[in-house]
XYZ file of N, CA, C and O in Angstrom:
596
model
N 35.609 -68.563 8.067
C 37.000 -68.916 8.254
C 37.736 -68.881 6.925
O 38.837 -68.356 6.842
N 37.115 -69.430 5.887
C 37.753 -69.440 4.574
C 37.853 -68.023 4.025
O 38.876 -67.645 3.438
N 36.815 -67.226 4.224
C 36.819 -65.850 3.718
C 37.938 -65.037 4.361
O 38.611 -64.249 3.686
N 38.163 -65.228 5.660
C 39.232 -64.504 6.347
C 40.595 -64.906 5.805
O 41.477 -64.062 5.617
N 40.764 -66.182 5.532
C 42.038 -66.667 5.000
C 42.280 -66.092 3.600
O 43.398 -65.663 3.286
N 41.259 -66.091 2.770
C 41.400 -65.554 1.418
C 41.717 -64.059 1.465
O 42.604 -63.572 0.745
N 41.034 -63.317 2.314
C 41.293 -61.881 2.423
C 42.710 -61.601 2.920
O 43.377 -60.676 2.440
N 43.174 -62.392 3.865
C 44.543 -62.224 4.368
C 45.560 -62.522 3.270
O 46.573 -61.816 3.132
N 45.318 -63.553 2.478
C 46.233 -63.893 1.387
C 46.245 -62.794 0.329
O 47.317 -62.440 -0.194
N 45.090 -62.234 0.010
C 45.022 -61.146 -0.973
C 45.782 -59.935 -0.462
O 46.528 -59.278 -1.206
N 45.629 -59.630 0.815
C 46.337 -58.489 1.386
C 47.843 -58.719 1.388
O 48.620 -57.810 1.065
N 48.272 -59.911 1.733
C 49.709 -60.205 1.739
C 50.290 -60.106 0.334
O 51.387 -59.546 0.136
N 49.565 -60.621 -0.653
C 50.042 -60.532 -2.033
C 50.108 -59.078 -2.492
O 51.083 -58.663 -3.139
N 49.123 -58.292 -2.138
C 49.123 -56.877 -2.502
C 50.257 -56.117 -1.856
O 50.885 -55.258 -2.484
N 50.550 -56.428 -0.591
C 51.673 -55.771 0.085
C 53.004 -56.181 -0.539
O 53.937 -55.376 -0.627
N 53.096 -57.426 -0.988
C 54.312 -57.873 -1.680
C 54.506 -57.122 -2.993
O 55.621 -56.688 -3.320
N 53.436 -56.946 -3.749
C 53.516 -56.191 -5.007
C 53.862 -54.731 -4.727
O 54.650 -54.119 -5.457
N 53.324 -54.184 -3.644
C 53.651 -52.802 -3.274
C 55.125 -52.672 -2.914
O 55.774 -51.674 -3.252
N 55.697 -53.698 -2.243
C 57.117 -53.657 -1.896
C 57.986 -53.690 -3.150
O 58.982 -52.954 -3.254
N 57.598 -54.515 -4.120
C 58.353 -54.569 -5.380
C 58.247 -53.243 -6.116
O 59.228 -52.741 -6.693
N 57.089 -52.638 -6.110
C 56.895 -51.349 -6.770
C 57.727 -50.266 -6.092
O 58.306 -49.406 -6.763
N 57.796 -50.290 -4.770
C 58.618 -49.311 -4.046
C 60.099 -49.530 -4.336
O 60.867 -48.572 -4.421
N 60.516 -50.768 -4.510
C 61.915 -51.082 -4.843
C 62.286 -50.482 -6.198
O 63.433 -50.104 -6.416
N 61.296 -50.370 -7.090
C 61.534 -49.790 -8.418
C 61.412 -48.269 -8.409
O 61.321 -47.642 -9.458
N 61.400 -47.658 -7.244
C 61.367 -46.200 -7.040
C 60.060 -45.556 -7.523
O 60.040 -44.422 -7.948
N 58.981 -46.304 -7.453
C 57.660 -45.760 -7.780
C 56.856 -45.723 -6.480
O 55.960 -46.508 -6.264
N 57.223 -44.766 -5.653
C 56.707 -44.725 -4.282
C 55.215 -44.361 -4.215
O 54.494 -44.879 -3.366
N 54.780 -43.486 -5.082
C 53.357 -43.101 -5.056
C 52.467 -44.296 -5.411
O 51.470 -44.567 -4.726
N 52.846 -45.022 -6.450
C 52.080 -46.214 -6.823
C 52.169 -47.279 -5.740
O 51.185 -47.991 -5.467
N 53.329 -47.410 -5.119
C 53.502 -48.395 -4.049
C 52.614 -48.072 -2.856
O 51.994 -48.972 -2.273
N 52.543 -46.804 -2.494
C 51.688 -46.403 -1.364
C 50.221 -46.670 -1.690
O 49.453 -47.137 -0.834
N 49.825 -46.392 -2.927
C 48.444 -46.632 -3.337
C 48.117 -48.131 -3.306
O 47.058 -48.539 -2.831
N 49.038 -48.958 -3.798
C 48.833 -50.409 -3.762
C 48.758 -50.933 -2.331
O 47.952 -51.807 -2.010
N 49.582 -50.399 -1.444
C 49.547 -50.815 -0.036
C 48.200 -50.458 0.594
O 47.637 -51.245 1.363
N 47.672 -49.283 0.237
C 46.373 -48.860 0.781
C 45.268 -49.802 0.317
O 44.423 -50.236 1.117
N 45.281 -50.126 -0.984
C 44.275 -51.063 -1.494
C 44.440 -52.450 -0.880
O 43.463 -53.159 -0.658
N 45.659 -52.847 -0.607
C 45.917 -54.175 -0.060
C 45.444 -54.306 1.380
O 45.132 -55.411 1.842
N 45.411 -53.223 2.107
C 44.995 -53.269 3.514
C 43.465 -53.295 3.674
O 42.965 -53.614 4.749
N 42.722 -52.991 2.600
C 41.249 -52.956 2.682
C 40.660 -54.323 3.038
O 39.811 -54.409 3.942
N 41.067 -55.440 2.403
C 40.458 -56.728 2.770
C 40.685 -57.113 4.234
O 39.774 -57.632 4.889
N 41.884 -56.840 4.761
C 42.149 -57.158 6.174
C 41.279 -56.293 7.075
O 40.735 -56.764 8.088
N 41.112 -55.025 6.708
C 40.249 -54.136 7.490
C 38.806 -54.610 7.492
O 38.114 -54.554 8.517
N 38.334 -55.093 6.354
C 36.966 -55.608 6.283
C 36.786 -56.855 7.139
O 35.741 -57.045 7.767
N 37.811 -57.714 7.166
C 37.743 -58.917 8.008
C 37.710 -58.513 9.476
O 36.925 -59.054 10.272
N 38.533 -57.565 9.858
C 38.613 -57.153 11.268
C 37.329 -56.478 11.752
O 36.984 -56.591 12.924
N 36.625 -55.768 10.869
C 35.380 -55.116 11.289
C 34.197 -56.073 11.310
O 33.157 -55.748 11.871
N 34.329 -57.237 10.695
C 33.251 -58.220 10.711
C 32.344 -58.142 9.506
O 31.372 -58.902 9.396
N 32.632 -57.247 8.581
C 31.789 -57.107 7.397
C 31.874 -58.348 6.518
O 30.873 -58.783 5.934
N 33.045 -58.941 6.426
C 33.213 -60.134 5.600
C 32.380 -61.288 6.163
O 31.717 -62.019 5.419
N 32.390 -61.460 7.470
C 31.574 -62.512 8.091
C 30.095 -62.286 7.867
O 29.342 -63.220 7.563
N 29.671 -61.025 8.006
C 28.263 -60.704 7.773
C 27.897 -60.975 6.325
O 26.839 -61.533 6.045
N 28.771 -60.568 5.381
C 28.491 -60.780 3.964
C 28.430 -62.271 3.636
O 27.581 -62.707 2.849
N 29.326 -63.051 4.247
C 29.308 -64.499 4.002
C 28.031 -65.114 4.560
O 27.411 -65.978 3.926
N 27.617 -64.684 5.748
C 26.371 -65.191 6.327
C 25.164 -64.798 5.471
O 24.218 -65.577 5.313
N 25.195 -63.602 4.922
C 24.089 -63.135 4.088
C 24.063 -63.877 2.757
O 22.996 -64.238 2.262
N 25.228 -64.115 2.182
C 25.293 -64.761 0.868
C 24.785 -66.193 0.908
O 24.244 -66.683 -0.080
N 24.928 -66.857 2.032
C 24.501 -68.251 2.128
C 23.204 -68.414 2.900
O 22.880 -69.495 3.362
N 22.443 -67.345 3.033
C 21.184 -67.382 3.762
C 20.007 -67.337 2.783
O 19.914 -66.423 1.960
N 19.119 -68.314 2.883
C 17.939 -68.341 2.023
C 17.028 -67.157 2.320
O 16.455 -66.552 1.413
N 16.922 -66.818 3.585
C 16.072 -65.700 3.991
C 16.545 -64.388 3.353
O 15.743 -63.577 2.903
N 17.865 -64.193 3.283
C 18.395 -62.972 2.680
C 18.087 -62.923 1.182
O 17.715 -61.874 0.648
N 18.210 -64.060 0.494
C 17.937 -64.080 -0.933
C 16.460 -63.865 -1.225
O 16.098 -63.221 -2.216
N 15.589 -64.377 -0.385
C 14.156 -64.114 -0.548
C 13.879 -62.628 -0.341
O 13.084 -62.021 -1.056
N 14.574 -62.030 0.621
C 14.434 -60.585 0.849
C 14.875 -59.776 -0.361
O 14.210 -58.804 -0.757
N 15.986 -60.181 -0.983
C 16.434 -59.500 -2.195
C 15.410 -59.681 -3.313
O 15.185 -58.766 -4.107
N 14.796 -60.841 -3.391
C 13.761 -61.075 -4.395
C 12.553 -60.180 -4.182
O 12.002 -59.626 -5.136
N 12.143 -60.019 -2.923
C 11.009 -59.143 -2.609
C 11.349 -57.699 -2.968
O 10.518 -56.976 -3.534
N 12.568 -57.272 -2.670
C 12.988 -55.917 -3.042
C 12.983 -55.741 -4.560
O 12.587 -54.688 -5.070
N 13.400 -56.764 -5.297
C 13.386 -56.698 -6.754
C 11.976 -56.585 -7.303
O 11.714 -55.803 -8.225
N 11.053 -57.352 -6.743
C 9.655 -57.283 -7.190
C 9.077 -55.902 -6.892
O 8.386 -55.315 -7.730
N 9.372 -55.357 -5.716
C 8.884 -54.021 -5.368
C 9.433 -52.979 -6.338
O 8.704 -52.075 -6.784
N 10.686 -53.122 -6.706
C 11.305 -52.189 -7.653
C 10.642 -52.295 -9.025
O 10.359 -51.278 -9.663
N 10.364 -53.502 -9.479
C 9.712 -53.678 -10.773
C 8.293 -53.111 -10.782
O 7.861 -52.507 -11.764
N 7.561 -53.294 -9.687
C 6.207 -52.744 -9.597
C 6.264 -51.221 -9.626
O 5.472 -50.561 -10.305
N 7.221 -50.649 -8.911
C 7.379 -49.195 -8.900
C 7.672 -48.680 -10.308
O 7.059 -47.714 -10.770
N 8.590 -49.323 -11.023
C 8.919 -48.895 -12.381
C 7.731 -49.069 -13.322
O 7.498 -48.222 -14.199
N 6.984 -50.132 -13.140
C 5.804 -50.348 -13.977
C 4.754 -49.276 -13.778
O 4.161 -48.781 -14.742
N 4.516 -48.901 -12.548
C 3.520 -47.852 -12.289
C 3.989 -46.512 -12.830
O 3.182 -45.732 -13.325
N 5.275 -46.236 -12.753
C 5.789 -44.984 -13.315
C 5.624 -44.964 -14.835
O 5.276 -43.936 -15.410
N 5.855 -46.093 -15.478
C 5.710 -46.162 -16.935
C 4.261 -45.952 -17.341
O 3.969 -45.224 -18.296
N 3.330 -46.574 -16.622
C 1.915 -46.402 -16.929
C 1.494 -44.960 -16.677
O 0.738 -44.372 -17.459
N 1.989 -44.358 -15.605
C 1.638 -42.979 -15.280
C 2.123 -42.027 -16.371
O 1.406 -41.123 -16.774
N 3.315 -42.246 -16.879
C 3.826 -41.388 -17.951
C 3.039 -41.584 -19.233
O 2.834 -40.648 -19.984
N 2.627 -42.796 -19.487
C 1.904 -43.095 -20.728
C 0.502 -42.500 -20.724
O 0.001 -42.063 -21.745
N -0.141 -42.491 -19.557
C -1.503 -41.972 -19.475
C -1.537 -40.473 -19.260
O -2.603 -39.889 -19.294
N -0.422 -39.843 -19.020
C -0.416 -38.388 -18.912
C -0.396 -37.868 -17.496
O -0.903 -36.799 -17.239
N 0.156 -38.583 -16.572
C 0.310 -38.059 -15.227
C -0.702 -38.597 -14.249
O -1.416 -39.564 -14.507
N -0.777 -37.938 -13.136
C -1.678 -38.360 -12.074
C -3.111 -37.957 -12.399
O -3.368 -37.211 -13.350
N -4.034 -38.422 -11.599
C -5.453 -38.122 -11.813
C -5.696 -36.620 -11.736
O -6.444 -36.049 -12.531
N -5.038 -35.969 -10.804
C -5.195 -34.535 -10.623
C -4.699 -33.769 -11.860
O -5.335 -32.830 -12.326
N -3.573 -34.213 -12.412
C -3.018 -33.557 -13.597
C -3.921 -33.764 -14.815
O -4.105 -32.851 -15.617
N -4.476 -34.965 -14.973
C -5.369 -35.225 -16.104
C -6.632 -34.379 -16.002
O -7.133 -33.858 -16.999
N -7.170 -34.228 -14.789
C -8.370 -33.425 -14.577
C -8.097 -31.957 -14.911
O -8.902 -31.298 -15.568
N -6.930 -31.451 -14.501
C -6.561 -30.065 -14.807
C -6.361 -29.874 -16.306
O -6.732 -28.836 -16.869
N -5.816 -30.866 -16.986
C -5.610 -30.771 -18.431
C -6.941 -30.734 -19.166
O -7.105 -29.981 -20.127
N -7.906 -31.552 -18.726
C -9.219 -31.532 -19.366
C -9.909 -30.191 -19.159
O -10.538 -29.652 -20.073
N -9.797 -29.620 -17.953
C -10.413 -28.322 -17.682
C -9.749 -27.227 -18.518
O -10.427 -26.348 -19.053
N -8.450 -27.288 -18.667
C -7.742 -26.299 -19.467
C -8.105 -26.427 -20.934
O -8.188 -25.434 -21.655
N -8.347 -27.647 -21.387
C -8.708 -27.869 -22.781
C -10.092 -27.294 -23.073
O -10.314 -26.720 -24.126
N -11.006 -27.423 -22.126
C -12.350 -26.869 -22.317
C -12.318 -25.343 -22.363
O -13.058 -24.729 -23.099
N -11.462 -24.740 -21.540
C -11.403 -23.285 -21.454
C -10.429 -22.679 -22.458
O -10.274 -21.470 -22.509
N -9.771 -23.485 -23.253
C -8.734 -22.978 -24.153
C -9.314 -22.100 -25.255
O -8.732 -21.096 -25.620
N -10.461 -22.458 -25.786
C -11.045 -21.699 -26.882
C -12.416 -21.184 -26.443
O -13.315 -21.960 -26.140
N -12.540 -19.876 -26.434
C -13.830 -19.278 -26.125
C -14.569 -19.056 -27.438
O -14.082 -18.369 -28.326
N -15.761 -19.628 -27.607
C -16.440 -19.535 -28.894
C -16.843 -18.127 -29.292
O -16.876 -17.796 -30.456
N -17.143 -17.258 -28.346
C -17.607 -15.913 -28.691
C -16.455 -14.930 -28.854
O -16.667 -13.805 -29.270
N -15.267 -15.305 -28.521
C -14.145 -14.364 -28.570
C -13.468 -14.437 -29.926
O -12.627 -15.275 -30.173
N -13.828 -13.531 -30.824
C -13.193 -13.504 -32.134
C -12.037 -12.517 -32.159
O -11.134 -12.627 -32.964
N -12.067 -11.525 -31.283
C -10.983 -10.543 -31.194
C -10.436 -10.563 -29.780
O -11.159 -10.857 -28.826
N -9.173 -10.226 -29.620
C -8.614 -10.235 -28.270
C -9.226 -9.128 -27.418
O -9.460 -8.025 -27.896
N -9.509 -9.453 -26.178
C -10.053 -8.447 -25.286
C -8.900 -7.740 -24.597
O -8.004 -8.372 -24.059
N -8.921 -6.422 -24.614
C -7.820 -5.644 -24.067
C -8.138 -5.117 -22.682
O -7.291 -4.528 -22.050
N -9.308 -5.273 -22.212
C -9.656 -4.826 -20.876
C -10.277 -3.434 -20.906
O -10.345 -2.764 -21.930
N -10.712 -2.957 -19.745
C -11.413 -1.683 -19.661
C -10.464 -0.501 -19.793
O -10.857 0.574 -20.217
N -9.212 -0.633 -19.424
C -8.288 0.500 -19.426
C -7.668 0.756 -20.788
O -6.956 1.723 -20.960
N -7.916 -0.070 -21.757
C -7.306 0.095 -23.071
C -8.222 0.915 -23.973
O -9.002 0.386 -24.752
N -8.144 2.228 -23.857
C -8.929 3.127 -24.702
C -7.956 3.855 -25.627
O -6.813 4.101 -25.258
N -8.404 4.267 -26.779
C -7.515 5.030 -27.649
C -7.167 6.366 -27.009
O -7.938 6.948 -26.262
N -5.978 6.832 -27.302
C -5.520 8.099 -26.733
C -6.391 9.239 -27.258
O -6.969 9.166 -28.344
N -6.430 10.353 -26.496
C -7.297 11.469 -26.854
C -6.847 12.135 -28.147
O -7.662 12.617 -28.918
N -5.565 12.176 -28.418
C -5.052 12.851 -29.596
C -5.170 12.020 -30.856
O -5.185 12.551 -31.948
N -5.265 10.727 -30.729
C -5.304 9.864 -31.914
C -6.737 9.428 -32.203
O -7.482 9.111 -31.292
N -7.075 9.342 -33.466
C -8.411 8.825 -33.787
C -8.439 7.314 -33.592
O -7.427 6.641 -33.742
N -9.581 6.814 -33.262
C -9.739 5.378 -33.036
C -9.634 4.645 -34.371
O -10.168 5.092 -35.385
N -8.944 3.530 -34.363
C -8.802 2.736 -35.581
C -10.106 2.008 -35.851
O -10.719 1.450 -34.949
N -10.515 1.995 -37.115
C -11.754 1.330 -37.478
C -11.469 -0.148 -37.715
O -10.497 -0.492 -38.389
N -12.278 -1.008 -37.145
C -12.052 -2.439 -37.391
C -12.367 -2.785 -38.842
O -13.345 -2.307 -39.400
N -11.498 -3.595 -39.429
C -11.727 -4.010 -40.806
C -12.599 -5.254 -40.811
O -12.329 -6.210 -40.097
N -13.614 -5.213 -41.636
C -14.514 -6.355 -41.736
C -14.112 -7.167 -42.956
O -13.978 -6.646 -44.056
N -13.919 -8.457 -42.749
C -13.603 -9.309 -43.890
C -14.903 -9.779 -44.523
O -15.916 -9.947 -43.859
N -14.810 -10.035 -45.783
C -16.008 -10.412 -46.521
C -16.511 -11.787 -46.110
O -17.697 -12.009 -45.969
N -15.584 -12.717 -45.915
C -15.992 -14.071 -45.565
C -15.129 -14.560 -44.402
O -14.035 -15.062 -44.614
N -15.573 -14.385 -43.144
C -14.756 -14.805 -42.011
C -14.566 -16.320 -41.941
O -13.608 -16.794 -41.380
N -15.459 -17.086 -42.525
C -15.325 -18.539 -42.500
C -14.191 -18.998 -43.390
O -13.593 -20.043 -43.168
N -13.879 -18.223 -44.439
C -12.816 -18.605 -45.357
C -11.432 -18.359 -44.774
O -10.455 -18.948 -45.217
N -11.319 -17.484 -43.806
C -10.012 -17.175 -43.222
C -9.412 -18.397 -42.535
O -8.193 -18.571 -42.537
N -10.223 -19.217 -41.935
C -9.735 -20.342 -41.148
C -9.994 -21.690 -41.816
O -9.899 -22.730 -41.177
N -10.317 -21.683 -43.085
C -10.647 -22.947 -43.746
C -9.446 -23.873 -43.810
O -9.580 -25.087 -43.646
N -8.251 -23.313 -44.041
C -7.067 -24.173 -44.099
C -6.732 -24.753 -42.725
O -6.341 -25.910 -42.600
N -6.948 -23.960 -41.700
C -6.685 -24.444 -40.337
C -7.696 -25.523 -39.963
O -7.339 -26.546 -39.375
N -8.966 -25.312 -40.342
C -9.982 -26.315 -40.059
C -9.687 -27.617 -40.781
O -9.887 -28.705 -40.236
N -9.175 -27.515 -41.988
C -8.838 -28.724 -42.755
C -7.724 -29.502 -42.066
O -7.770 -30.738 -41.981
N -6.741 -28.800 -41.561
C -5.631 -29.466 -40.853
C -6.141 -30.133 -39.585
O -5.782 -31.272 -39.275
N -6.980 -29.419 -38.834
C -7.527 -29.981 -37.607
C -8.393 -31.221 -37.879
O -8.323 -32.214 -37.159
N -9.197 -31.165 -38.925
C -10.026 -32.318 -39.276
C -9.158 -33.496 -39.710
O -9.469 -34.647 -39.433
N -8.075 -33.179 -40.406
C -7.162 -34.234 -40.852
C -6.572 -34.985 -39.665
O -6.393 -36.191 -39.701
N -6.274 -34.271 -38.592
C -5.687 -34.880 -37.393
C -6.745 -35.353 -36.390
O -6.417 -35.801 -35.302
N -8.004 -35.191 -36.730
C -9.070 -35.691 -35.878
C -9.365 -34.828 -34.672
O -9.859 -35.301 -33.652
N -9.111 -33.570 -34.788
C -9.335 -32.653 -33.657
C -10.583 -31.847 -33.901
O -10.878 -31.383 -34.962
């Protein structure tokens, strides 16, 4: 009952302000103010205000909002943990498998496949042998050891 009275008073005051605005030849603003002023009366007539008042003063509704809040916090917590650990179990398993297959120990040169033969007119390029293949990657190994890899 009180909510309906307050909404009616707000609407009446808004319509009064809209009338003053229209008197000052600002018709677009007056029409907009009248539209906003009619919203509270419309809400009262549809029963939304009564429902909102019943919900606001209901212990059961507030407990329900609390349960929804806890569910939301649990959801956010699980998402944070999932991002921190690197995704779902399936994604972590795929990452470990990819890490194992990332470096092939016997592959020192790129494999070009069976169809990659030198052309008939060109002589085949001779592979250059380095004197110390272990020295080529010593700086890279030092960096990897520094980072614990």
